[in-house]
Short mmCIF file of N, CA and C in Angstrom, two decimals:
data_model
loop_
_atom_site.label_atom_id
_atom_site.label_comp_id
_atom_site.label_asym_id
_atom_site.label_seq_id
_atom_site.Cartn_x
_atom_site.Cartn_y
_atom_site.Cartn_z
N UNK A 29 4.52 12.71 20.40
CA UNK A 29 4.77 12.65 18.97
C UNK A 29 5.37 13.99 18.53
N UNK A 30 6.07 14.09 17.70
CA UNK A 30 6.99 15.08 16.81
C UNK A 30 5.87 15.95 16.19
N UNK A 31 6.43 17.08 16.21
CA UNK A 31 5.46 18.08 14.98
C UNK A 31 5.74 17.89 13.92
N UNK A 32 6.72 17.31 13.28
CA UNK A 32 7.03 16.88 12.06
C UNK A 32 5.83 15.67 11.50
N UNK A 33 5.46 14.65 12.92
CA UNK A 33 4.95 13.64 12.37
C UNK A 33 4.01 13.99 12.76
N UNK A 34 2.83 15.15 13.59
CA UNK A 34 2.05 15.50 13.72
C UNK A 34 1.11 15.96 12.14
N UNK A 35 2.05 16.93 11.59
CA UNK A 35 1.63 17.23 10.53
C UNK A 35 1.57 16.41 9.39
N UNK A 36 2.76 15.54 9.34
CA UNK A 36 2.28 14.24 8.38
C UNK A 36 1.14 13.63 8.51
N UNK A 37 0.52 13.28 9.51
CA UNK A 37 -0.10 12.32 9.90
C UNK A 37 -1.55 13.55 9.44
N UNK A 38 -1.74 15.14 9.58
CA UNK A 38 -2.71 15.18 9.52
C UNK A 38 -3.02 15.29 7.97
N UNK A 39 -1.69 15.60 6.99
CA UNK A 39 -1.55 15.66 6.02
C UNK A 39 -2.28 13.75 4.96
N UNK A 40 -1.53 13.09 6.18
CA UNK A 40 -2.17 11.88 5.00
C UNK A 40 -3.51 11.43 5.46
N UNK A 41 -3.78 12.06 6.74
CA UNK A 41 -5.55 11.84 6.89
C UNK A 41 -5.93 12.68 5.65
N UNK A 42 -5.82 13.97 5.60
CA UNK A 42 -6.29 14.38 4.23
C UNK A 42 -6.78 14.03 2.91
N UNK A 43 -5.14 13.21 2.48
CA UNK A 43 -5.13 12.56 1.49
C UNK A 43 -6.51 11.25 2.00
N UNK A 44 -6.26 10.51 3.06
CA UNK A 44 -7.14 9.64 3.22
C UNK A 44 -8.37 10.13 3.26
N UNK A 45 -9.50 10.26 3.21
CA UNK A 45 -10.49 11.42 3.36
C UNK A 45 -10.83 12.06 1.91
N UNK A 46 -9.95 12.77 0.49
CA UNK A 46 -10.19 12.96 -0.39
C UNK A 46 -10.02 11.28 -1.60
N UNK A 47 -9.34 10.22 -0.89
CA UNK A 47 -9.85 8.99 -1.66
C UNK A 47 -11.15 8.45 -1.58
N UNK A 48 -11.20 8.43 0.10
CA UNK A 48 -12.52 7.91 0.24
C UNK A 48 -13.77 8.54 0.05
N UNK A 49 -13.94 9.28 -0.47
CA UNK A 49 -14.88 10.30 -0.79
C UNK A 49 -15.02 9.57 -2.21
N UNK A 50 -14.21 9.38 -2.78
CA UNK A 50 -14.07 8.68 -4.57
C UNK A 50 -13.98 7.10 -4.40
N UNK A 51 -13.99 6.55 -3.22
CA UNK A 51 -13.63 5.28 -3.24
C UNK A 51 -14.24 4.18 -4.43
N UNK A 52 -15.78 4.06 -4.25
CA UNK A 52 -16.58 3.02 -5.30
C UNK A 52 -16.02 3.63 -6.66
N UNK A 53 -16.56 4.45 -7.05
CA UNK A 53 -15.45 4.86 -8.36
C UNK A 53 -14.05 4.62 -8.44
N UNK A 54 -13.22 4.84 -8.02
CA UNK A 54 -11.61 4.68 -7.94
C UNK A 54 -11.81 3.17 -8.06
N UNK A 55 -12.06 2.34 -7.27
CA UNK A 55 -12.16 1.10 -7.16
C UNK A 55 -12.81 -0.05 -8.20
N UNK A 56 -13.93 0.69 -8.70
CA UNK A 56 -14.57 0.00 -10.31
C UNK A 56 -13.21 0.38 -11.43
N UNK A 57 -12.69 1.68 -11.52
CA UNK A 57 -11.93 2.18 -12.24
C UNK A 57 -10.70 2.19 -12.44
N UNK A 58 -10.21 0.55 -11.05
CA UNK A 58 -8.90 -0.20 -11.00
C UNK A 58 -9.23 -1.37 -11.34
N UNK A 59 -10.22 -1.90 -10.87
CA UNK A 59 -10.45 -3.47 -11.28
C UNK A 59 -9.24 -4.41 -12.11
N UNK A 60 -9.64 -3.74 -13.09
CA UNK A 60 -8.90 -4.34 -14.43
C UNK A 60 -7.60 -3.99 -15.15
N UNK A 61 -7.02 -2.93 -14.05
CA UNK A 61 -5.89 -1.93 -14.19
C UNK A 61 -4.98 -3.40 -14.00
N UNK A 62 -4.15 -3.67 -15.42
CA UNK A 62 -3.25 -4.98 -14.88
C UNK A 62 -1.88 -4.63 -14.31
N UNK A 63 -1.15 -5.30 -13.38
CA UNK A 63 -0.22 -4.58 -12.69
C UNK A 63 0.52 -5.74 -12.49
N UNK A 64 0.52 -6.99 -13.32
CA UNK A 64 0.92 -8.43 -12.75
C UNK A 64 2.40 -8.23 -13.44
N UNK A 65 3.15 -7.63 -13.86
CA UNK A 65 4.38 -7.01 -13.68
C UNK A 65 5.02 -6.84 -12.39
N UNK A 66 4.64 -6.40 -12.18
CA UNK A 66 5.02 -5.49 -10.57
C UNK A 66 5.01 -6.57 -9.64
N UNK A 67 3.91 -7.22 -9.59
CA UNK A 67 3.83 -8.79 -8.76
C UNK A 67 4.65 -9.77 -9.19
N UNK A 68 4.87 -9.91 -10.48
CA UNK A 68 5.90 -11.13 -10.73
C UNK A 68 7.40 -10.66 -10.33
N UNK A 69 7.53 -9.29 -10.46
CA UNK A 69 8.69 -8.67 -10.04
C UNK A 69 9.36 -8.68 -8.64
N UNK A 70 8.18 -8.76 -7.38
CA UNK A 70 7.96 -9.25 -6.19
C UNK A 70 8.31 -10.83 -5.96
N UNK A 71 7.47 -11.45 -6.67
CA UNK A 71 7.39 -12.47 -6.32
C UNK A 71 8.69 -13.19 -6.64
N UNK A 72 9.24 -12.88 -7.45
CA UNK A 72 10.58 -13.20 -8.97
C UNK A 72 11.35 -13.48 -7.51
N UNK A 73 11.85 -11.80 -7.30
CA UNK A 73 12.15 -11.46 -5.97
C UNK A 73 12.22 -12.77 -4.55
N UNK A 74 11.58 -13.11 -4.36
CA UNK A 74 11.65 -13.95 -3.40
C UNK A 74 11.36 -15.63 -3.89
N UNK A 75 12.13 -15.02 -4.88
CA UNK A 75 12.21 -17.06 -5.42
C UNK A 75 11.09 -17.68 -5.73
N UNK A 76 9.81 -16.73 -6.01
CA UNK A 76 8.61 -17.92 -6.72
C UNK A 76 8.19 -18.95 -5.32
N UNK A 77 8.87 -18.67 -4.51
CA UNK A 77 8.05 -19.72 -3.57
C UNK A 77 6.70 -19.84 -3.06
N UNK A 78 6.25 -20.78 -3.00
CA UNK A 78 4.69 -20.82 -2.81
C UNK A 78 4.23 -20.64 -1.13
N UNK A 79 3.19 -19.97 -0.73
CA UNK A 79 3.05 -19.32 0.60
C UNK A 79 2.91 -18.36 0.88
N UNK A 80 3.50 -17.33 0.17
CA UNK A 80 4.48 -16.70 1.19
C UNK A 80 3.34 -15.35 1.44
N UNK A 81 3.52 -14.89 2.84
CA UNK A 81 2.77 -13.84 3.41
C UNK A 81 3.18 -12.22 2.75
N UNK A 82 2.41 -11.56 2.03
CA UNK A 82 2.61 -10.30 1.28
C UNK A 82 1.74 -9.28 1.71
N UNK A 83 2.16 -8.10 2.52
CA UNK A 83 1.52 -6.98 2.71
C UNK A 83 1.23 -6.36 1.72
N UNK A 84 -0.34 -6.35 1.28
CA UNK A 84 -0.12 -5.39 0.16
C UNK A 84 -0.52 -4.09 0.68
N UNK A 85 0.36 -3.02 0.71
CA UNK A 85 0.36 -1.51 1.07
C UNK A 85 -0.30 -0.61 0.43
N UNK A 86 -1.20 -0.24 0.71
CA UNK A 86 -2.01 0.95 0.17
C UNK A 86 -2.85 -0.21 -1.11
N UNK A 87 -3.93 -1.27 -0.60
CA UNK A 87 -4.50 -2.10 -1.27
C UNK A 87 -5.36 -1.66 -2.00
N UNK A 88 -6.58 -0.30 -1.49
CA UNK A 88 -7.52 0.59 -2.51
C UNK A 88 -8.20 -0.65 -2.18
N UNK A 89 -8.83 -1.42 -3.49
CA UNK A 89 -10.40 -2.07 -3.09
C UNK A 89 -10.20 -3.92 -3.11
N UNK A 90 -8.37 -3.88 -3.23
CA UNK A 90 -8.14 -5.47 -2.94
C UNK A 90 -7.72 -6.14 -4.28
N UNK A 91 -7.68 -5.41 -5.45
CA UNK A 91 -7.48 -5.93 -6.64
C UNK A 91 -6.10 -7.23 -6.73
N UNK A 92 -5.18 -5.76 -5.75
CA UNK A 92 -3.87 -6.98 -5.67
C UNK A 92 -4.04 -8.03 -4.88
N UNK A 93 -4.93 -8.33 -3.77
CA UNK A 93 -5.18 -9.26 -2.74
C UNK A 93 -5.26 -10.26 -3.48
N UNK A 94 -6.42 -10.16 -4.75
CA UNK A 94 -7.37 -10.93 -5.22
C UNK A 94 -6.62 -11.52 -6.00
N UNK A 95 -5.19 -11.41 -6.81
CA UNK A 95 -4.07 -11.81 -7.36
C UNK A 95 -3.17 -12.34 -7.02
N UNK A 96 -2.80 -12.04 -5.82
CA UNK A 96 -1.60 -12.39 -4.82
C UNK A 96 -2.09 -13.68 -4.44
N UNK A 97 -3.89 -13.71 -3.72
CA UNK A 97 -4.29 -14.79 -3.21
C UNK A 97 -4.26 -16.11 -4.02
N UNK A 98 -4.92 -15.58 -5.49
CA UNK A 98 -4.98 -16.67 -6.49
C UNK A 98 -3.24 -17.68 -6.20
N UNK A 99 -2.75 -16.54 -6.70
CA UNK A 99 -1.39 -17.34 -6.65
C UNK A 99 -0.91 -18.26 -5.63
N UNK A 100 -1.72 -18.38 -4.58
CA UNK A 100 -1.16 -18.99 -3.63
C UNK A 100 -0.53 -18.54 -2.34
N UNK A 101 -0.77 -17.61 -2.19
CA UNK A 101 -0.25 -16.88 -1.26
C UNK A 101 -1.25 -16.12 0.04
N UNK A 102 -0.95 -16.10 1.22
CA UNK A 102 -1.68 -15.42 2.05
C UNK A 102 -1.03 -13.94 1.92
N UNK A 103 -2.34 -13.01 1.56
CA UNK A 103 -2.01 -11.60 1.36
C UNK A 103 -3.01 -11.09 2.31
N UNK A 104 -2.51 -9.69 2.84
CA UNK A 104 -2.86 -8.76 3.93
C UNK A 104 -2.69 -7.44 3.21
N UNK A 105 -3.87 -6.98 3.33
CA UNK A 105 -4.09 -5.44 2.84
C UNK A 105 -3.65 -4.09 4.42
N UNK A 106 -3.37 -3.49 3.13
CA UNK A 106 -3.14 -1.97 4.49
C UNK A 106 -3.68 -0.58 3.83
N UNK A 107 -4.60 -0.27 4.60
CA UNK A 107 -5.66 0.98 3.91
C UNK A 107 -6.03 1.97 4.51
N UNK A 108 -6.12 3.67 4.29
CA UNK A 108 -6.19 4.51 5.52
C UNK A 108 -7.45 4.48 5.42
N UNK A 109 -8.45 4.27 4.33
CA UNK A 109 -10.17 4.59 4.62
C UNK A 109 -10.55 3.41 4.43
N UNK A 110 -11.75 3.54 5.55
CA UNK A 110 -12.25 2.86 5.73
C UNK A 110 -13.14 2.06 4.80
N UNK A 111 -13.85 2.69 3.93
CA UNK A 111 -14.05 2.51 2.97
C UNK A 111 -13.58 1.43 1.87
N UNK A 112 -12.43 1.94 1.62
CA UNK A 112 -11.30 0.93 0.90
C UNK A 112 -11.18 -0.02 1.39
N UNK A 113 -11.15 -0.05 2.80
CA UNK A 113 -10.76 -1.35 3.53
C UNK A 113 -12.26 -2.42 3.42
N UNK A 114 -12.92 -2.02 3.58
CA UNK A 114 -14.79 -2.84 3.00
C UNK A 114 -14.64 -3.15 2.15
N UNK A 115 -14.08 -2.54 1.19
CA UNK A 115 -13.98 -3.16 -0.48
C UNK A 115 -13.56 -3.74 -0.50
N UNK A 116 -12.05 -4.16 0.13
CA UNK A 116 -10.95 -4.66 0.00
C UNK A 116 -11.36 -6.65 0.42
N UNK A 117 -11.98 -6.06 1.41
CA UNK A 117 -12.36 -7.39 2.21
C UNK A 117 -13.46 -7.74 1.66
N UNK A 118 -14.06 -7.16 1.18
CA UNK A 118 -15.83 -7.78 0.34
C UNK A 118 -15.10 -8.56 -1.22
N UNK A 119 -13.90 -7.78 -1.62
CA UNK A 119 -13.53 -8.31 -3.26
C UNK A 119 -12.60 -9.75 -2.44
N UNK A 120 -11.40 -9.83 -1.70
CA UNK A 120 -10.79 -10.22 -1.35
C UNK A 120 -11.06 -11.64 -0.80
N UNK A 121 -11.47 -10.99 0.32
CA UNK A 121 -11.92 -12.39 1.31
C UNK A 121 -10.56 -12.17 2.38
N UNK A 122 -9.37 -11.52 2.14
CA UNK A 122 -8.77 -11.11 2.84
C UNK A 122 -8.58 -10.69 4.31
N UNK A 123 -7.93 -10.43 5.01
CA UNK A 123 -7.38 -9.57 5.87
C UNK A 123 -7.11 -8.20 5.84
N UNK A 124 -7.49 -7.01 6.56
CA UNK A 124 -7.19 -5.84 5.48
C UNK A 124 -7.52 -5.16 6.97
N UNK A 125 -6.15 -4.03 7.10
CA UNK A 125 -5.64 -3.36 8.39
C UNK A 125 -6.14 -1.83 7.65
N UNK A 126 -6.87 -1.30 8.59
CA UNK A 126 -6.81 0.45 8.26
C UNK A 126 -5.89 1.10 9.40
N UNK A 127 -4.97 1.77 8.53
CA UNK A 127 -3.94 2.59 8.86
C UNK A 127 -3.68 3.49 8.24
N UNK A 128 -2.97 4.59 8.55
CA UNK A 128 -2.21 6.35 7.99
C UNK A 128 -1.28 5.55 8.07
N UNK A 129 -0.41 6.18 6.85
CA UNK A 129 1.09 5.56 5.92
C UNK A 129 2.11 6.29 6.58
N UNK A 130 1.48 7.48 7.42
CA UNK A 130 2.47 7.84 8.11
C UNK A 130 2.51 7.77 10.21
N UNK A 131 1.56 6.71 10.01
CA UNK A 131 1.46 6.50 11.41
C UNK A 131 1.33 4.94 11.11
N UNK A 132 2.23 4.19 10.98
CA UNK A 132 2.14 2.59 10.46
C UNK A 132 2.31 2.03 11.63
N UNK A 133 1.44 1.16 12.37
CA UNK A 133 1.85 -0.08 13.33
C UNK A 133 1.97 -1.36 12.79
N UNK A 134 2.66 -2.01 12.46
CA UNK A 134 3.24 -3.39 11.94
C UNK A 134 4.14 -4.32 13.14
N UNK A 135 3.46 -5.60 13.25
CA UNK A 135 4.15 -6.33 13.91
C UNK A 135 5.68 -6.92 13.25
N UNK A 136 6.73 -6.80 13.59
CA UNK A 136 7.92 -7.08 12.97
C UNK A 136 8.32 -8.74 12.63
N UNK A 137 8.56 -8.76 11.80
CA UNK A 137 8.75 -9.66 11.15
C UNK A 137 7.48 -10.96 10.22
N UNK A 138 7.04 -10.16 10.62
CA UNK A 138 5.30 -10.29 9.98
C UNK A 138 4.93 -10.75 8.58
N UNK A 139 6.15 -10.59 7.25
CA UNK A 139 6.05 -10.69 5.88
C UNK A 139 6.96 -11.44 5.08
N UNK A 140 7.31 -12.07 4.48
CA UNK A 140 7.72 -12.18 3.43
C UNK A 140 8.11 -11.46 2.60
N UNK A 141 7.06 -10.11 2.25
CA UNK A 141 6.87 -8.95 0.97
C UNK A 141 5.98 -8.10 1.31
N UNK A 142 6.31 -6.91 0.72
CA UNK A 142 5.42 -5.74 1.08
C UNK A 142 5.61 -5.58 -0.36
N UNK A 143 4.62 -5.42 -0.93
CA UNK A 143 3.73 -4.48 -2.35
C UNK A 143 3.38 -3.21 -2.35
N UNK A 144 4.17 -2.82 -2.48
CA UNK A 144 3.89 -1.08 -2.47
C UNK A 144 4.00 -0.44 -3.97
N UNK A 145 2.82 -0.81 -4.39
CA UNK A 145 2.32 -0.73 -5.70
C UNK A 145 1.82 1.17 -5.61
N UNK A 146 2.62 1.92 -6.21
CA UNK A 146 2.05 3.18 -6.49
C UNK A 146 1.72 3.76 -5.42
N UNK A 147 2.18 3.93 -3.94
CA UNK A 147 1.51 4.49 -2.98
C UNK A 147 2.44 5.07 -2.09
N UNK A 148 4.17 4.87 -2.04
CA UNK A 148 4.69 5.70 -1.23
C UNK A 148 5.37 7.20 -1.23
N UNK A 149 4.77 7.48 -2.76
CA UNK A 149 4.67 8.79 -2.96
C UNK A 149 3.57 9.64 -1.86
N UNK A 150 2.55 8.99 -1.92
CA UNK A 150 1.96 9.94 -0.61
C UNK A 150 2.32 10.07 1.05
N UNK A 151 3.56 9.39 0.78
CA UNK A 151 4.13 9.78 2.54
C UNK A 151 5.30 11.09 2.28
N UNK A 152 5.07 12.32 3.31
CA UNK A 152 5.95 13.18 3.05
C UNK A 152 7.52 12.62 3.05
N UNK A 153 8.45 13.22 2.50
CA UNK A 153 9.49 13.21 2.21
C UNK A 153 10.36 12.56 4.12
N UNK A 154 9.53 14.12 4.66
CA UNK A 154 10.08 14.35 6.56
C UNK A 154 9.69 12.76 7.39
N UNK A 155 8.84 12.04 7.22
CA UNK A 155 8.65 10.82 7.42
C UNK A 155 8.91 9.79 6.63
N UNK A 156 9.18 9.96 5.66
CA UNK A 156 9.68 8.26 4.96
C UNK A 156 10.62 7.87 5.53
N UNK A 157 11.89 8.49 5.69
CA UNK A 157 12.49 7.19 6.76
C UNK A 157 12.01 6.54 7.63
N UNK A 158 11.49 7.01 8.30
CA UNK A 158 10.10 6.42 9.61
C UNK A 158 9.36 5.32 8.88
N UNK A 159 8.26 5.31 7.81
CA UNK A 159 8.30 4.65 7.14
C UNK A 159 8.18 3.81 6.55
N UNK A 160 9.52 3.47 6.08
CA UNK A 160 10.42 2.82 5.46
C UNK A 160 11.04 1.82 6.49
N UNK A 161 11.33 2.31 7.32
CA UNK A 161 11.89 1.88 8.59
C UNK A 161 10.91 0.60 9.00
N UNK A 162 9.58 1.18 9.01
CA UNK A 162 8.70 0.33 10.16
C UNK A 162 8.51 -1.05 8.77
N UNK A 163 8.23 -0.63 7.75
CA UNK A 163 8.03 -1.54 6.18
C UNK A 163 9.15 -2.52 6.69
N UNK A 164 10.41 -1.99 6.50
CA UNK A 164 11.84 -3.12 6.55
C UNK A 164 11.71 -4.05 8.05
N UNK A 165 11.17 -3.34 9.15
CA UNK A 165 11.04 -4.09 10.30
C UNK A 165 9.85 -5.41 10.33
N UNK A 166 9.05 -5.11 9.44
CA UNK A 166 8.08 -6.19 9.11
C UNK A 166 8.61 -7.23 8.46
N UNK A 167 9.74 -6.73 7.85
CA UNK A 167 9.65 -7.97 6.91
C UNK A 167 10.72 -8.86 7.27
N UNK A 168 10.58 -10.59 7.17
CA UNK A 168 11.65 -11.68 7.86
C UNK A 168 13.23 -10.93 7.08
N UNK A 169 13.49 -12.16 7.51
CA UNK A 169 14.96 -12.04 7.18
C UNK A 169 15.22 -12.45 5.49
N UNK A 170 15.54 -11.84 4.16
CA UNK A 170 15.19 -12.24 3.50
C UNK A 170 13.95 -11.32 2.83
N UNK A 171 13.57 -10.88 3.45
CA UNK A 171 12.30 -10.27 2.85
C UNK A 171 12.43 -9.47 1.23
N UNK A 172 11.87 -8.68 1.14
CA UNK A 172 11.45 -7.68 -0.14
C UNK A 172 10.50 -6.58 0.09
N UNK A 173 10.66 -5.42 0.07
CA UNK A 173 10.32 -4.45 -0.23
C UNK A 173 10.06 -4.02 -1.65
N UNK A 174 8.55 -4.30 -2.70
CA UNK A 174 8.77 -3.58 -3.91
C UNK A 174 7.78 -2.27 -3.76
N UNK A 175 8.50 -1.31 -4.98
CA UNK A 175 7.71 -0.43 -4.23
C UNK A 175 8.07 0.01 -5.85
N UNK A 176 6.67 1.09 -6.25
CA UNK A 176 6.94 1.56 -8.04
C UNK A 176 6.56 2.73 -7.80
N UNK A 177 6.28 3.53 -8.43
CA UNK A 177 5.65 4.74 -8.28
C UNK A 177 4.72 5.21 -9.36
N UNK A 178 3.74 6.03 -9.50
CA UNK A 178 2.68 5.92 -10.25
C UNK A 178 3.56 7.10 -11.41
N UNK A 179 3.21 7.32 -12.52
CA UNK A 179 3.41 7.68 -13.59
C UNK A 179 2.23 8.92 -14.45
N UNK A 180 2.74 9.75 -15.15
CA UNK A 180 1.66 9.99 -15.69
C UNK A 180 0.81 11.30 -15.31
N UNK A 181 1.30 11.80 -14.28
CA UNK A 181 0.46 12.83 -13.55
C UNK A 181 1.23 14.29 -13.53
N UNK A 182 2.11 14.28 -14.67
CA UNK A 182 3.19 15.76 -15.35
C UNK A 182 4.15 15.99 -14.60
N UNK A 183 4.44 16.83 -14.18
CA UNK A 183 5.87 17.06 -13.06
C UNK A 183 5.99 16.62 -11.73
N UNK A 184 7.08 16.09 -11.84
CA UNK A 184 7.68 15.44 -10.54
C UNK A 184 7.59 16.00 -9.26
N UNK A 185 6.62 16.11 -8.74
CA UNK A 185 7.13 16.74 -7.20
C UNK A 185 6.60 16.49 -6.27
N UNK A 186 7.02 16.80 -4.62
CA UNK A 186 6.51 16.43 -3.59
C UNK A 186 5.42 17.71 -3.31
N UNK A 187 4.31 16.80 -3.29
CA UNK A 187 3.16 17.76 -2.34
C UNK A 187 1.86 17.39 -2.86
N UNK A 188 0.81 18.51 -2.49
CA UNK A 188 -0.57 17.77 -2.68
C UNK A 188 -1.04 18.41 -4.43
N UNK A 189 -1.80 17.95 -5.18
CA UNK A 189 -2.57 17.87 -6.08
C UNK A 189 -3.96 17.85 -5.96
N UNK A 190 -4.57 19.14 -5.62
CA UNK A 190 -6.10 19.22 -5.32
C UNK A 190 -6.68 17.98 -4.15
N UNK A 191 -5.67 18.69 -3.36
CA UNK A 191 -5.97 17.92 -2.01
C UNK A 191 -5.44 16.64 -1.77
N UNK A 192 -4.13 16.44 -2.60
CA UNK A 192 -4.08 14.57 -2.09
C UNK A 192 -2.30 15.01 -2.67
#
């Protein structure tokens, strides 16, 4: 492995590690966070069709699972703590993979959609193509990549914020 992706990888254990420390809180304190924008925007995206398999990326405690699923759809969570990933699957009923965002194993062609609701700001800049890369290789032919970014937190920049 690269020292580039060495240090990513120990960088988003970090980040992983200062969520899960907050997880049950963070996770009561999304519940109800509505985001069904972003999902219809996805879903819009791939024609409203009913089915369809959606990675949701960086899931936290499953909120989007629990939305995606309603709708009809088989959804799959992806989470670096472990933690999150219990939640995810206790709210869900789901499927739910623990992984570092910058060490992603994904079987290719695996999705329909990836939901990357607010979360690929925490992959360094030096690995997002990497990625990005492995995200686009998951997904069929046809697929979707949505991806938003979180808001709200003052100036724009790459790096950590009291550890994350």
């Amino acid at each position: 492995m690269r020292a580039e992706s060495l240090d990513a990888a120990a960088k988003g254990a970090a980040t992983i590690a200062d969520y899960e420390a907050v997880a049950d809180g963070f996770h009561r304190g999304n519940l109800d966070h509505d985001v069904s924008q972003n999902l219809e925007a996805l879903l819009k995206a791939l024609g409203n069709r009913p089915g369809l398999e959606i990675l949701d990326l960086g899931c936290a405690g499953g909120r989007d699972l629990v939305a995606l699923k309603k709708r009809g759809h088989r959804a799959v969570g992806l989470e670096g703590g472990a933690r999150f990933c219990e939640l995810a699957r206790e709210t869900s009923g789901c499927e739910v993979m623990q992984q570092n965002l910058c060490e992603l194993d994904l079987k290719a062609g695996a999705f329909d959609g990836v939901f990357a609701n607010a979360v690929l700001f925490h992959v360094p800049s030096r690995v997002l193509p990497q990625t990005l890369k492995v995200l686009y290789d998951a997904l069929r032919p046809g697929g979707v990549l949505f991806s938003s970014n979180a808001h709200g937190f003052g100036e724009d920049k790459e790096g950590w914020t009291e550890g994350r």
